[in-house]
Amino acid sequence: MAETTTETMVLNMGPQHPSTHGVLRLIVEVDGETIVRCQPDIGFLHTGIEKQFETHTWQQAVTDSDRMDYLSPLTNNLGYVLAVERLMGIEVPPRCQAIRVLFCELSRIASHLVWLGTSALELGAQSVFFYCFQAREAILDMYEATAGVRMNLSYMRVGGLMYDIPPQLPAMVARFLEELPRWISDFRALLDGNPIFRERVQGVGVLTKERALAFGVTGPSLRASGVPWDVRKAYPYSGYEKYSFDVPTSTAGDVWARYEVRMAEMEESGKIVRQAIEGMPEGAWKTDDRKVALPPREELHRSMEALIHHFKLVAQGFPVPAGAVYQAVESPRGELGFYVVSDGGTHPHRVRVRPPSFYNTSVLTRLLEGCLLADAVAIIASMDMVMGEVDR
Amino acid sequence: MAVSNDGTPFILTTVEQMVRWGQKNSIWPLTMGLACCAIEMMSLVTARFDSARFGAEVFRASPRQADLMIVSGRVCHKMVPVIKQLYEQMPEPKWVMSMGSCACSGGVFNNYAVVQGVDNVLPVDIYVPGCPPTPEQVLEAILRLRDGIAAGDPKAGLPFIQAASIGEAGRG
Ligand code: SF4
């Protein structure tokens, strides 16, 4: 009788694969249906964004930050401008802070909607995808009304914002907030009671607290493993301490727990959006420091000084005092950090980004070990990585 | 449409036109998301934009079933061999759409990592600039491709079908 030999098989998944959320490549070693080893291969979207920051002026570089985590561009904007503002010691007016919070939370909801739609799609629930994108369009409409584009807004500026919010925005937000609970309960109706969905996510891909901390996992994935860490609470920025909201957590650490946490987070973000729009302070929406923010248009016609400031800001940009600062914000994926170094010039000397997705991806090596190949799709989706941010 | 003596309606056309009619109404894109633009590409199939109206909603995960490669976003040097291979795996007739400023020209990323336009490595049929282009713009591009196919795009139509069935030109 021939001797039976057992050997494992190496499979390639990605970078063009419908469920790797972009261009992630996984080299998976399988024994039958079980994954023995998994090695992520990243860099297929390496864009040199960190280097690109250095070639732009401080203000122009805001556009580079959008293009890393394109599902929540405004959080990236905020992290970067806060870092530069801290270096320069600028305080922005309360209205500007509230608008920033408003848009960050809207983009958190939009980002979670994409996550929900695509991860349901990957598990075979197609209709959820369409409902999620429908809901997301409502947020994109608000973006468009405010900044003129649907994605990659670059709406924030060092020292303020691009424009004030348009007059129709409060009504749009109110309508959105009215619809949101109904949408969320629709999604839950489609998924929670669906035995196929439950079977595929419950008890799958358990991430223990210790492992999550060891790998530097942050955001909803960490909170689903029982660590209530949220930068908005731990180191409040942009006036987050003024808003009352909960940080949803779970202890199970499986795909289901991550689903639950993100669903609850959408509701919490809805609360923050409501507080922000209802308590929106009147007044200026950018700093009146003429060395940083452009003077209002009317002033240009009568003030020579304003004209000079305008010219200098546009032609040359503003210098930032030498120094280094680390500023973290809570992006929909976790702690997004900007380490910004200035040499006193008009361009950043170095910008290093701590992208939450990078750490959330690295844990896949351990998370996928021992699970079924078919479950890999659910687990990858539940970590909600954006490759633009991993590779930069 | 005409009617025969016994009352049965019939249509007169050429085989060429019929083939083109079929091809233009079933441009199936490849599921290949690269960067930010891919999110807008996903929006294309959703209720608001509904590319199903033009027969282009069936995103195929396998290049062997796809007709249109939408290069949705920045193409980085590490991705080039992958994209080339995917393109070669697609059966003819096939089209390439360069979606977004990055794919068209490198966009804002004029640096060491990004290919300055996917037309350096692939033959592009239609360019859609924008950062990201709106789904309407992409739909417009698909409509133009359709018009081209109907109006005699040399890539489409009967000659190709004949070549494929007799195995000419090494395609068989
Ligand atoms: S064109 Fe703009 S939106 Fe598209 S991939 Fe490039 S940076 Fe992203």
XYZ file of C-alpha atoms and ligand atoms in Angstrom:
572
model
C 0.000 0.000 0.000
C 1.238 3.432 -0.886
C 2.277 5.519 2.035
C 0.010 8.445 2.779
C 1.815 11.696 3.064
C 0.330 14.824 4.500
C 1.413 18.182 3.391
C 0.006 21.637 3.663
C -0.921 23.802 0.751
C -0.057 27.452 0.275
C -2.823 29.632 -1.092
C -2.604 33.146 -2.342
C -5.419 35.513 -1.488
C -5.380 38.911 -3.102
C -4.312 41.563 -3.866
C -7.236 41.524 -6.268
C -9.782 39.706 -4.156
C -13.305 40.943 -3.505
C -13.047 40.526 0.238
C -9.617 41.801 1.117
C -10.877 45.383 1.380
C -8.594 46.804 -1.224
C -5.223 45.464 -2.079
C -4.260 43.316 0.876
C -2.501 40.107 -0.045
C -2.552 37.172 2.300
C -0.333 34.160 1.904
C -2.266 31.435 3.641
C -0.995 27.977 4.437
C -3.869 25.550 4.768
C -4.156 22.028 6.057
C -7.371 20.861 4.482
C -9.805 23.611 5.351
C -7.903 24.877 8.353
C -5.458 27.748 8.201
C -2.102 26.882 9.745
C -0.250 30.071 8.987
C -1.105 33.405 7.509
C 1.275 36.044 6.292
C -0.099 39.394 5.164
C 1.800 41.043 2.328
C 1.200 44.759 2.241
C 2.503 47.672 0.204
C 0.413 47.302 -2.936
C -0.935 50.777 -2.330
C 2.219 52.409 -1.043
C 1.800 55.975 -2.213
C 4.595 57.724 -0.392
C 2.128 59.975 1.392
C 4.401 60.623 4.350
C 7.057 61.852 1.953
C 4.462 63.790 0.025
C 3.662 65.816 3.148
C 7.176 67.230 3.055
C 6.747 68.607 -0.447
C 3.649 70.637 0.408
C 3.207 73.688 2.567
C 1.568 73.210 5.959
C -1.807 74.171 4.581
C -1.569 72.207 1.323
C -0.597 69.075 3.200
C -4.152 68.769 4.530
C -5.064 67.285 1.156
C -2.525 64.518 1.630
C -4.118 63.444 4.878
C -7.494 62.775 3.234
C -6.110 60.225 0.924
C -4.893 57.805 3.571
C -8.099 56.716 5.239
C -10.497 57.622 2.486
C -13.505 56.233 4.325
C -13.300 58.931 6.968
C -11.252 61.725 5.413
C -12.326 64.287 7.983
C -10.837 62.434 10.918
C -7.510 62.447 9.119
C -7.837 66.170 8.438
C -8.559 66.769 12.082
C -5.607 64.769 13.362
C -3.217 66.634 11.139
C -4.541 70.152 11.695
C -4.710 69.615 15.457
C -1.072 68.587 15.461
C -0.015 71.668 13.510
C -2.213 73.916 15.634
C -0.608 72.538 18.764
C 2.839 73.276 17.364
C 1.791 76.839 16.615
C -0.216 77.307 19.800
C -3.395 78.301 17.975
C -6.784 78.129 19.634
C -9.703 77.774 17.251
C -13.102 79.339 18.064
C -15.798 77.143 19.667
C -17.961 77.133 16.550
C -15.101 75.700 14.539
C -14.584 72.987 17.162
C -18.247 72.045 17.087
C -18.318 71.855 13.284
C -15.224 69.682 13.353
C -16.803 67.315 15.850
C -20.018 67.250 13.835
C -18.241 66.214 10.675
C -15.956 63.722 12.371
C -18.916 61.913 13.824
C -20.784 61.978 10.532
C -17.791 60.442 8.861
C -17.591 57.816 11.591
C -21.143 56.801 10.756
C -20.394 56.863 7.025
C -17.321 54.721 7.526
C -19.147 52.188 9.692
C -21.865 52.028 7.049
C -19.332 51.033 4.424
C -17.884 48.467 6.801
C -21.324 47.035 7.526
C -22.377 46.943 3.897
C -19.237 45.302 2.626
C -18.878 42.792 5.424
C -22.494 41.710 5.043
C -21.942 41.454 1.305
C -18.998 39.181 1.866
C -21.111 36.878 3.989
C -23.726 36.744 1.275
C -26.245 39.306 2.552
C -26.470 41.519 -0.488
C -29.411 43.716 0.386
C -27.696 45.147 3.471
C -25.038 46.585 1.193
C -27.604 48.536 -0.792
C -29.355 49.903 2.292
C -26.050 50.933 3.851
C -24.928 52.805 0.795
C -28.294 54.447 0.550
C -27.913 55.741 4.090
C -24.361 56.812 3.387
C -25.535 58.917 0.472
C -27.400 61.114 2.947
C -24.078 61.893 4.645
C -22.308 62.404 1.334
C -24.999 64.923 0.419
C -24.122 66.896 3.531
C -20.442 66.746 2.607
C -21.273 67.939 -0.858
C -23.426 70.801 0.385
C -20.626 71.909 2.700
C -17.359 71.328 0.900
C -18.443 70.662 -2.669
C -17.195 67.096 -2.984
C -18.426 63.699 -1.893
C -15.153 62.272 -0.686
C -11.677 63.546 0.187
C -13.050 66.851 1.398
C -9.958 68.556 2.822
C -12.539 70.664 4.616
C -10.397 71.486 7.619
C -7.694 74.058 7.592
C -4.908 74.848 9.988
C -6.629 77.429 12.158
C -10.182 76.684 11.131
C -12.234 75.452 8.248
C -12.552 76.005 4.536
C -16.015 77.592 4.806
C -18.750 77.965 7.332
C -21.518 75.372 7.180
C -24.200 76.183 4.623
C -27.591 77.416 5.908
C -29.409 74.268 4.822
C -27.123 71.942 6.779
C -28.995 71.931 10.123
C -32.165 70.782 8.372
C -30.259 68.068 6.518
C -28.700 66.850 9.755
C -32.069 66.876 11.501
C -33.623 64.778 8.753
C -30.673 62.401 8.864
C -30.923 62.016 12.644
C -34.599 61.267 12.305
C -33.904 58.502 9.814
C -30.827 57.021 11.471
C -32.544 54.926 14.184
C -34.905 53.474 11.606
C -32.012 52.588 9.324
C -30.072 50.953 12.132
C -33.077 48.891 13.153
C -33.528 47.898 9.502
C -29.955 46.652 9.328
C -30.405 44.797 12.579
C -33.621 43.241 11.335
C -31.774 41.960 8.296
C -28.783 40.601 10.195
C -29.506 39.905 13.863
C -32.245 37.410 13.247
C -30.488 35.847 10.299
C -29.264 32.421 11.445
C -26.693 32.198 8.647
C -25.123 35.480 9.639
C -25.095 34.568 13.320
C -23.578 31.166 12.688
C -20.833 32.685 10.638
C -19.831 35.392 13.090
C -20.511 34.145 16.599
C -17.494 32.639 18.307
C -15.393 33.200 15.190
C -12.062 34.997 15.208
C -11.781 35.560 18.942
C -9.271 38.272 19.745
C -8.228 38.137 23.369
C -7.618 41.256 25.368
C -3.937 40.412 25.891
C -3.308 39.752 22.250
C -5.131 42.882 21.158
C -3.007 44.981 23.509
C 0.197 43.212 22.510
C -0.409 43.957 18.853
C -1.441 47.560 19.421
C -4.972 47.001 18.146
C -7.173 50.032 18.786
C -10.634 51.260 18.038
C -13.806 49.174 17.936
C -11.763 45.984 17.548
C -10.028 46.644 20.853
C -13.242 47.700 22.600
C -14.909 44.494 21.444
C -12.187 42.634 23.357
C -13.076 44.360 26.589
C -10.743 47.362 26.772
C -12.732 50.605 26.991
C -10.000 52.686 25.362
C -11.175 55.628 23.323
C -8.990 58.646 22.584
C -12.056 60.876 22.658
C -12.452 60.039 26.349
C -8.835 59.472 27.341
C -7.320 62.576 25.747
C -10.249 64.711 24.619
C -9.554 67.004 21.684
C -11.612 69.565 19.808
C -13.990 69.901 22.754
C -15.069 66.260 22.972
C -15.173 66.570 26.747
C -18.295 68.702 26.374
C -20.357 65.985 24.765
C -22.056 63.192 26.614
C -21.748 59.827 24.959
C -20.910 56.261 25.901
C -18.105 54.090 24.683
C -19.690 50.768 23.748
C -17.662 47.723 24.705
C -18.019 43.989 24.684
C -15.957 41.202 26.170
C -16.448 38.350 23.735
C -13.822 39.552 21.261
C -15.328 37.646 18.336
C -16.612 38.934 15.025
C -20.073 39.292 16.496
C -18.778 41.463 19.322
C -17.052 43.748 16.853
C -20.291 43.958 14.905
C -22.228 44.848 18.059
C -19.716 47.484 19.120
C -19.740 49.234 15.757
C -23.515 49.170 15.541
C -23.735 50.756 18.992
C -21.073 53.258 18.008
C -23.205 54.500 15.155
C -25.965 55.265 17.631
C -23.543 57.038 19.953
C -22.169 59.091 17.068
C -25.732 60.034 16.238
C -26.050 61.410 19.784
C -22.892 63.478 19.401
C -24.049 64.816 16.048
C -27.315 65.906 17.643
C -25.550 67.668 20.512
C -23.140 69.335 18.127
C -25.748 70.697 15.761
C -28.197 71.725 18.472
C -25.618 73.419 20.636
C -23.746 74.972 17.721
C -22.197 78.211 19.013
C -22.457 81.332 16.924
C -19.427 83.323 15.954
C -16.257 82.915 14.009
C -15.451 79.602 12.362
C -11.748 80.202 11.957
C -9.045 81.880 13.922
C -8.627 85.601 13.371
C -4.861 85.254 13.405
C -4.047 86.825 10.050
C -0.667 85.121 9.981
C -2.423 81.787 9.530
C -5.928 82.197 8.182
C -6.821 84.076 5.038
C -8.425 87.497 5.647
C -12.088 87.836 4.666
C -12.688 88.847 1.068
C -14.161 92.285 1.905
C -11.073 93.315 3.813
C -8.928 92.802 0.736
C -10.616 95.735 -0.954
C -9.809 98.256 1.710
C -6.825 97.104 3.716
C -3.302 97.010 2.371
C -2.246 94.873 5.305
C -4.868 92.266 4.534
C -3.671 92.177 0.956
C -0.104 91.548 2.071
C -1.198 88.774 4.430
C -3.257 87.206 1.706
C -0.383 87.322 -0.741
C 2.102 85.868 1.707
C -0.212 83.075 2.790
C -1.016 82.040 -0.751
C 2.414 82.471 -2.271
C 4.549 81.173 0.535
C 2.507 79.728 3.365
C 3.186 80.337 7.023
C 6.137 79.155 9.081
C 5.570 76.859 12.035
C 7.849 77.109 15.082
C 10.425 74.339 15.261
C 9.446 71.390 17.381
C 7.709 68.044 17.361
C 4.304 66.987 18.508
C 2.235 63.804 18.615
C -1.484 64.208 18.273
C -3.884 61.273 18.373
C -7.517 61.251 17.362
C -10.071 58.479 17.434
C -10.745 57.504 13.868
C -13.464 54.955 13.054
C -10.700 52.372 12.992
C -8.851 53.328 16.138
C -6.134 55.618 17.350
C -4.900 57.669 14.440
C -1.746 59.502 15.400
C 0.210 62.222 13.673
C 3.782 62.846 14.713
C 4.642 66.145 13.110
C 8.117 67.647 13.131
C 8.834 71.211 12.108
C 12.198 72.804 11.477
C 10.701 76.260 11.545
C 10.012 76.408 7.834
C 6.917 76.683 5.689
C 6.835 72.962 4.923
C 6.614 70.022 7.322
C 10.017 68.555 8.050
C 8.605 65.103 8.741
C 5.142 63.716 9.251
C 4.868 60.217 10.603
C 1.444 58.661 10.783
C 0.333 55.966 13.166
C -2.392 54.322 11.130
C -4.750 52.189 13.219
C -5.415 49.857 10.301
C -1.760 48.839 10.149
C -1.852 47.394 13.651
C -5.283 45.908 13.146
C -3.979 44.156 10.040
C -0.860 42.832 11.720
C -2.910 40.884 14.232
C -4.389 38.843 11.370
C -1.268 36.654 11.444
C -2.405 35.292 14.804
C -6.121 35.727 14.416
C -6.460 33.571 11.341
C -4.336 30.701 12.661
C -6.455 27.651 13.292
C -9.647 29.013 11.841
C -11.442 27.783 8.750
C -10.553 29.281 5.411
C -14.163 30.316 4.864
C -14.141 32.218 8.162
C -11.127 34.238 7.090
C -13.384 36.458 5.017
C -15.574 37.282 8.006
C -12.584 37.946 10.232
C -10.803 40.201 7.750
C -13.986 42.199 7.264
C -14.498 42.552 11.000
C -11.105 44.218 11.459
C -12.245 46.927 9.033
C -8.913 47.942 7.595
C -8.376 50.495 4.886
C -5.367 49.679 2.810
C -4.779 53.283 1.868
C -3.929 53.846 5.485
C -1.918 50.668 6.009
C 0.369 51.331 3.064
C 0.184 55.139 2.924
C -39.997 46.105 -36.876
C -41.918 44.722 -39.802
C -44.805 42.252 -40.082
C -44.836 39.205 -42.380
C -47.777 38.101 -44.540
C -49.177 35.842 -41.839
C -48.957 38.577 -39.249
C -45.771 37.484 -37.418
C -43.601 40.460 -36.517
C -39.912 40.238 -37.381
C -36.777 42.340 -37.181
C -34.129 42.740 -39.834
C -30.586 43.336 -38.721
C -27.087 42.220 -39.452
C -25.296 39.709 -37.272
C -22.647 42.344 -36.694
C -25.187 44.779 -35.282
C -26.759 42.158 -33.103
C -23.422 41.158 -31.642
C -22.618 44.772 -30.930
C -26.018 45.271 -29.348
C -25.289 42.394 -27.002
C -21.798 43.597 -26.206
C -22.811 47.133 -25.450
C -25.502 46.025 -23.053
C -23.322 43.757 -20.992
C -20.118 45.557 -20.120
C -19.214 43.692 -16.970
C -16.536 45.397 -14.868
C -13.847 43.607 -12.928
C -13.979 43.843 -9.135
C -10.678 45.583 -8.647
C -10.639 48.335 -6.068
C -7.357 50.135 -5.657
C -7.825 53.260 -3.573
C -10.306 56.008 -2.726
C -11.818 55.896 -6.195
C -12.879 52.305 -5.565
C -15.449 53.490 -3.046
C -17.077 55.647 -5.689
C -16.880 52.704 -8.058
C -18.829 50.699 -5.490
C -21.421 53.456 -5.308
C -22.002 52.919 -8.993
C -24.094 49.820 -8.458
C -26.134 51.201 -5.571
C -29.685 52.414 -5.844
C -28.901 56.033 -6.514
C -26.732 55.530 -9.577
C -27.826 52.052 -10.573
C -25.520 51.088 -13.400
C -27.836 48.101 -13.943
C -29.794 50.406 -16.223
C -26.958 50.049 -18.685
C -26.104 46.429 -18.075
C -22.880 47.262 -16.277
C -23.746 46.253 -12.728
C -22.375 42.731 -12.708
C -19.008 43.169 -11.046
C -17.010 40.040 -11.648
C -14.359 38.904 -9.215
C -12.666 36.775 -11.851
C -10.908 38.552 -14.701
C -11.943 35.722 -16.986
C -15.541 36.884 -16.835
C -14.938 40.613 -17.067
C -15.072 42.994 -20.024
C -14.040 46.246 -18.446
C -11.180 46.966 -16.102
C -11.852 50.084 -14.084
C -8.473 51.153 -12.750
C -9.917 52.871 -9.722
C -7.195 54.846 -8.090
C -3.488 55.255 -7.779
C -1.353 52.560 -9.313
C 1.754 51.917 -7.285
C 4.815 50.210 -8.634
C 4.246 47.098 -6.575
C 0.786 46.744 -8.080
C 1.878 47.024 -11.724
C 2.695 43.339 -12.345
C -0.608 42.371 -10.751
C -2.607 44.741 -12.929
C -0.809 43.597 -16.052
C -1.515 39.983 -15.255
C -5.169 40.696 -14.573
C -5.424 42.511 -17.880
C -3.903 39.601 -19.711
C -6.286 37.199 -18.032
C -9.313 39.076 -19.287
C -10.766 37.613 -22.477
C -11.223 39.888 -25.472
C -12.967 42.122 -26.238
C -11.857 44.127 -23.218
C -11.696 47.765 -22.300
C -9.739 49.729 -19.720
C -11.110 52.765 -17.949
C -8.695 54.950 -16.081
C -10.717 56.312 -13.174
C -9.445 59.230 -11.157
C -6.654 61.723 -11.554
C -4.187 59.267 -10.056
C -4.824 56.600 -12.648
C -4.907 59.194 -15.432
C -1.740 61.070 -14.593
C -0.483 60.328 -11.113
C -2.705 63.029 -9.643
C -1.321 64.804 -6.625
C 1.210 62.064 -6.107
C 4.163 63.012 -8.209
C 6.620 60.857 -6.323
C 8.697 57.719 -6.294
C 5.891 55.321 -5.472
C 3.112 56.068 -7.910
C 3.022 55.261 -11.614
C 2.395 58.545 -13.401
C -0.632 57.353 -15.278
C -1.778 53.793 -15.830
C -1.426 54.374 -19.584
C 2.271 53.796 -19.040
C 1.531 50.129 -18.532
C -1.898 49.418 -20.074
C -3.760 50.593 -23.177
C -6.436 52.906 -21.786
C -9.708 53.370 -23.683
C -11.329 56.083 -21.659
C -10.113 58.547 -19.038
C -12.263 59.853 -16.204
C -10.462 62.606 -14.301
C -11.512 63.777 -10.877
C -10.434 63.111 -7.327
C -12.516 61.023 -7.018
C -14.755 61.327 -10.071
C -18.409 61.192 -9.154
C -20.336 58.051 -10.059
C -22.181 60.154 -12.631
C -18.902 60.801 -14.399
C -18.117 57.102 -14.441
C -21.580 56.365 -15.787
C -20.989 58.911 -18.516
C -17.802 57.080 -19.428
C -19.647 53.778 -19.585
C -22.275 55.386 -21.808
C -19.577 56.623 -24.146
C -18.053 53.166 -24.296
C -21.488 51.826 -25.196
C -21.911 54.431 -27.912
C -18.502 53.536 -29.253
C -19.319 49.848 -29.374
C -22.581 50.539 -31.201
C -20.880 52.917 -33.614
C -18.177 50.555 -34.720
C -15.441 50.368 -32.093
C -12.937 48.093 -33.894
C -12.385 46.127 -30.690
C -15.965 44.909 -30.569
C -18.289 43.282 -33.058
C -18.227 40.274 -35.290
C -14.600 40.056 -36.450
C -13.601 39.233 -32.954
C -16.240 36.522 -32.574
C -15.103 34.900 -35.813
C -11.496 35.057 -34.813
C -12.297 33.488 -31.482
C -14.302 30.641 -32.953
C -11.809 29.685 -35.652
C -8.931 30.198 -33.302
C -7.228 32.823 -35.394
C -4.580 35.185 -34.145
C -3.703 32.844 -31.331
C -6.843 33.682 -29.454
C -8.713 30.394 -29.851
S -7.759 60.232 -7.887
Fe -8.082 61.011 -5.815
S -9.747 59.758 -5.034
Fe -8.867 58.673 -6.770
S -7.326 57.311 -5.939
Fe -6.323 59.215 -6.511
S -6.306 60.389 -4.602
Fe -7.848 58.813 -4.366
